[in-house]
CSV table of N, CA and C in Angstrom, one decimal:
chain,number,residue,atom,x,y,z
A,1,MET,N,88.6,163.0,74.3
A,1,MET,CA,88.7,162.9,72.5
A,1,MET,C,89.8,161.8,72.1
A,2,THR,N,90.8,161.8,72.7
A,2,THR,CA,91.7,160.6,72.1
A,2,THR,C,91.1,159.2,72.4
A,3,TYR,N,90.3,159.0,73.4
A,3,TYR,CA,89.4,157.4,73.4
A,3,TYR,C,88.7,157.4,72.3
A,4,SER,N,87.7,158.4,72.1
A,4,SER,CA,86.8,158.3,71.0
A,4,SER,C,87.6,158.1,69.6
A,5,VAL,N,88.5,158.5,69.8
A,5,VAL,CA,89.1,158.3,68.2
A,5,VAL,C,89.8,156.9,68.2
A,6,MET,N,90.4,156.5,69.3
A,6,MET,CA,91.0,155.1,69.5
A,6,MET,C,89.7,154.1,69.2
A,7,HIS,N,88.7,154.7,69.9
A,7,HIS,CA,87.5,153.5,69.8
A,7,HIS,C,87.1,153.5,68.3
A,8,LEU,N,86.9,154.5,67.6
A,8,LEU,CA,86.6,154.7,66.2
A,8,LEU,C,87.5,153.8,65.4
A,9,THR,N,88.8,153.9,65.5
A,9,THR,CA,89.7,153.2,64.7
A,9,THR,C,89.8,151.6,65.1
A,10,VAL,N,89.6,151.5,66.3
A,10,VAL,CA,89.5,150.0,66.6
A,10,VAL,C,88.1,149.4,66.0
A,11,ALA,N,87.2,150.1,65.9
A,11,ALA,CA,85.9,149.5,65.3
A,11,ALA,C,85.7,149.2,63.8
A,12,VAL,N,86.6,150.4,63.3
A,12,VAL,CA,86.7,150.4,61.9
A,12,VAL,C,87.8,149.3,61.5
A,13,SER,N,88.8,149.1,62.2
A,13,SER,CA,89.7,148.1,61.9
A,13,SER,C,89.0,146.6,61.7
A,14,VAL,N,88.3,146.5,63.0
A,14,VAL,CA,87.8,145.2,63.0
A,14,VAL,C,86.6,144.8,62.0
A,15,ALA,N,86.0,145.8,61.8
A,15,ALA,CA,85.0,145.7,60.7
A,15,ALA,C,85.7,145.6,59.5
A,16,TYR,N,86.9,146.3,59.3
A,16,TYR,CA,87.4,146.0,57.8
A,16,TYR,C,87.9,144.5,57.8
A,17,ALA,N,88.7,144.2,58.9
A,17,ALA,CA,89.4,143.0,58.8
A,17,ALA,C,88.2,141.7,58.6
A,18,LEU,N,86.7,141.9,59.1
A,18,LEU,CA,86.0,140.8,58.8
A,18,LEU,C,85.4,141.1,57.5
A,19,THR,N,84.9,142.4,56.8
A,19,THR,CA,84.4,142.3,55.8
A,19,THR,C,85.2,142.6,54.5
A,20,GLY,N,86.4,143.4,54.8
A,20,GLY,CA,87.2,143.5,53.4
A,20,GLY,C,86.7,144.8,52.9
A,21,ASN,N,85.5,145.4,53.2
A,21,ASN,CA,85.3,146.5,52.7
A,21,ASN,C,85.3,147.7,53.6
A,22,ILE,N,86.0,148.8,52.9
A,22,ILE,CA,86.2,149.9,53.7
A,22,ILE,C,85.0,150.6,53.9
A,23,ALA,N,84.1,150.9,52.9
A,23,ALA,CA,82.8,151.4,52.9
A,23,ALA,C,81.9,150.9,54.1
A,24,ILE,N,81.9,149.7,54.2
A,24,ILE,CA,81.0,149.0,55.2
A,24,ILE,C,81.6,149.1,56.3
A,25,ALA,N,83.0,149.1,56.5
A,25,ALA,CA,83.8,149.2,57.9
A,25,ALA,C,83.5,150.6,58.4
A,26,LEU,N,83.7,151.7,57.4
A,26,LEU,CA,83.4,153.0,57.9
A,26,LEU,C,82.1,153.1,58.6
A,27,GLY,N,80.9,152.7,58.0
A,27,GLY,CA,79.6,152.5,58.4
A,27,GLY,C,79.4,152.1,59.6
A,28,ILE,N,80.1,150.9,59.8
A,28,ILE,CA,80.1,150.1,61.0
A,28,ILE,C,80.5,150.9,61.9
A,29,GLY,N,81.8,151.4,61.8
A,29,GLY,CA,82.5,152.3,62.9
A,29,GLY,C,81.7,153.5,63.3
A,30,LEU,N,81.1,154.2,62.7
A,30,LEU,CA,80.3,155.4,62.9
A,30,LEU,C,79.1,154.8,63.6
A,31,ILE,N,78.2,154.1,63.2
A,31,ILE,CA,77.0,153.5,63.8
A,31,ILE,C,77.4,152.8,65.1
A,32,GLU,N,78.5,152.2,65.4
A,32,GLU,CA,78.5,151.2,66.3
A,32,GLU,C,78.7,152.1,67.8
A,33,PRO,N,79.3,153.3,67.8
A,33,PRO,CA,79.3,154.3,69.2
A,33,PRO,C,77.7,154.6,69.4
A,34,ALA,N,76.9,155.0,68.3
A,34,ALA,CA,75.6,155.4,68.6
A,34,ALA,C,74.6,154.2,69.4
A,35,VAL,N,74.8,153.2,68.7
A,35,VAL,CA,74.3,152.1,69.0
A,35,VAL,C,74.6,151.7,70.6
A,36,GLN,N,76.0,151.7,70.9
A,36,GLN,CA,76.6,151.2,72.2
A,36,GLN,C,76.2,152.5,73.1
A,37,THR,N,75.9,153.6,72.8
A,37,THR,CA,75.3,154.6,73.7
A,37,THR,C,73.8,154.1,74.3
A,38,VAL,N,73.2,153.8,73.4
A,38,VAL,CA,71.7,153.4,73.4
A,38,VAL,C,71.9,152.3,74.4
A,39,ALA,N,72.6,151.4,74.0
A,39,ALA,CA,72.8,150.0,75.0
A,39,ALA,C,73.0,150.3,76.2
A,40,TYR,N,74.0,151.1,76.5
A,40,TYR,CA,74.4,151.6,77.6
A,40,TYR,C,73.5,152.2,78.4
A,41,MET,N,72.7,153.1,77.9
A,41,MET,CA,71.5,153.6,78.7
A,41,MET,C,70.5,152.7,79.3
A,42,LEU,N,70.0,151.7,78.3
A,42,LEU,CA,69.2,150.8,78.8
A,42,LEU,C,69.8,149.7,79.7
A,43,HIS,N,70.9,149.6,79.6
A,43,HIS,CA,71.9,148.6,80.8
A,43,HIS,C,71.4,149.3,82.1
A,44,GLU,N,72.0,150.6,82.2
A,44,GLU,CA,71.9,151.2,83.3
A,44,GLU,C,70.6,151.4,84.0
A,45,ASN,N,69.7,151.7,83.1
A,45,ASN,CA,68.2,151.8,83.7
A,45,ASN,C,67.9,150.4,84.4
A,46,ALA,N,68.0,149.3,83.6
A,46,ALA,CA,67.8,148.2,84.1
A,46,ALA,C,68.4,147.9,85.7
A,47,TRP,N,69.6,148.2,85.5
A,47,TRP,CA,70.4,147.9,87.1
A,47,TRP,C,69.8,148.8,87.9
A,48,ARG,N,69.2,150.0,87.6
A,48,ARG,CA,69.0,150.9,88.6
A,48,ARG,C,67.3,150.4,89.1
A,49,ARG,N,66.6,149.9,88.2
A,49,ARG,CA,65.1,149.1,88.4
A,49,ARG,C,65.5,147.9,89.6
A,50,VAL,N,66.5,147.2,89.1
A,50,VAL,CA,67.0,145.9,90.0
A,50,VAL,C,67.2,146.4,91.4
A,51,GLY,N,68.1,147.7,91.6
A,51,GLY,CA,69.0,148.1,92.6
A,51,GLY,C,67.6,148.7,93.6
A,52,SER,N,66.8,149.2,93.1
A,52,SER,CA,65.4,149.7,93.7
A,52,SER,C,64.4,148.8,94.4
A,53,ARG,N,64.5,147.6,93.8
A,53,ARG,CA,63.8,146.5,94.3
A,53,ARG,C,64.4,146.0,95.7
A,54,ASP,N,65.6,146.2,95.7
A,54,ASP,CA,66.3,145.8,97.0
A,54,ASP,C,66.3,146.5,98.2
A,55,LYS,N,65.8,147.9,98.0
A,55,LYS,CA,65.6,148.7,98.9
A,55,LYS,C,64.2,148.7,100.0
A,56,PRO,N,64.4,148.6,101.1
A,56,PRO,CA,63.0,148.6,101.7
A,56,PRO,C,62.0,149.8,101.5
A,57,ARG,N,60.8,149.5,101.5
A,57,ARG,CA,60.0,150.7,101.3
A,57,ARG,C,59.5,150.9,102.7
A,58,GLU,N,58.9,152.0,102.6
A,58,GLU,CA,58.5,152.7,103.7
A,58,GLU,C,57.4,151.9,104.6
A,59,GLY,N,57.4,151.5,105.7
A,59,GLY,CA,56.4,150.9,106.3
A,59,GLY,C,56.6,149.3,106.6
A,60,ASP,N,57.7,148.9,105.8
A,60,ASP,CA,58.5,147.4,105.7
A,60,ASP,C,58.8,147.1,106.9
A,61,GLU,N,58.7,145.9,107.2
A,61,GLU,CA,59.3,145.4,108.5
A,61,GLU,C,60.5,144.8,108.4
A,62,PRO,N,61.5,145.0,109.4
A,62,PRO,CA,62.9,144.7,109.2
A,62,PRO,C,62.7,143.3,109.0
A,63,SER,N,63.8,142.5,108.3
A,63,SER,CA,64.0,141.1,108.3
A,63,SER,C,65.8,140.8,108.1
A,64,PRO,N,66.0,139.8,108.5
A,64,PRO,CA,67.3,139.3,108.5
A,64,PRO,C,68.0,139.6,107.2
A,65,TYR,N,67.3,139.6,106.1
A,65,TYR,CA,68.2,140.3,105.0
A,65,TYR,C,67.9,141.6,104.6
A,66,ASN,N,67.1,142.3,105.3
A,66,ASN,CA,66.9,143.8,105.0
A,66,ASN,C,66.5,144.5,106.0
A,67,PRO,N,67.8,144.6,107.1
A,67,PRO,CA,67.5,145.4,108.3
A,67,PRO,C,67.1,147.0,108.4
């Protein structure tokens, strides 16, 4: 919980420093965690797909790179 509060405070502070508008800063601070959550899920799914390509499939012959 404390990390979430810190994250929100930093996001709002940076947005305020850049815009000088507290309403916009609060909007950015509230929207950013939602966008970050979606981006994280997409990132993890992409890495999972990349990792699954490295695993040998059933029936594949061993190679020096894939014993």
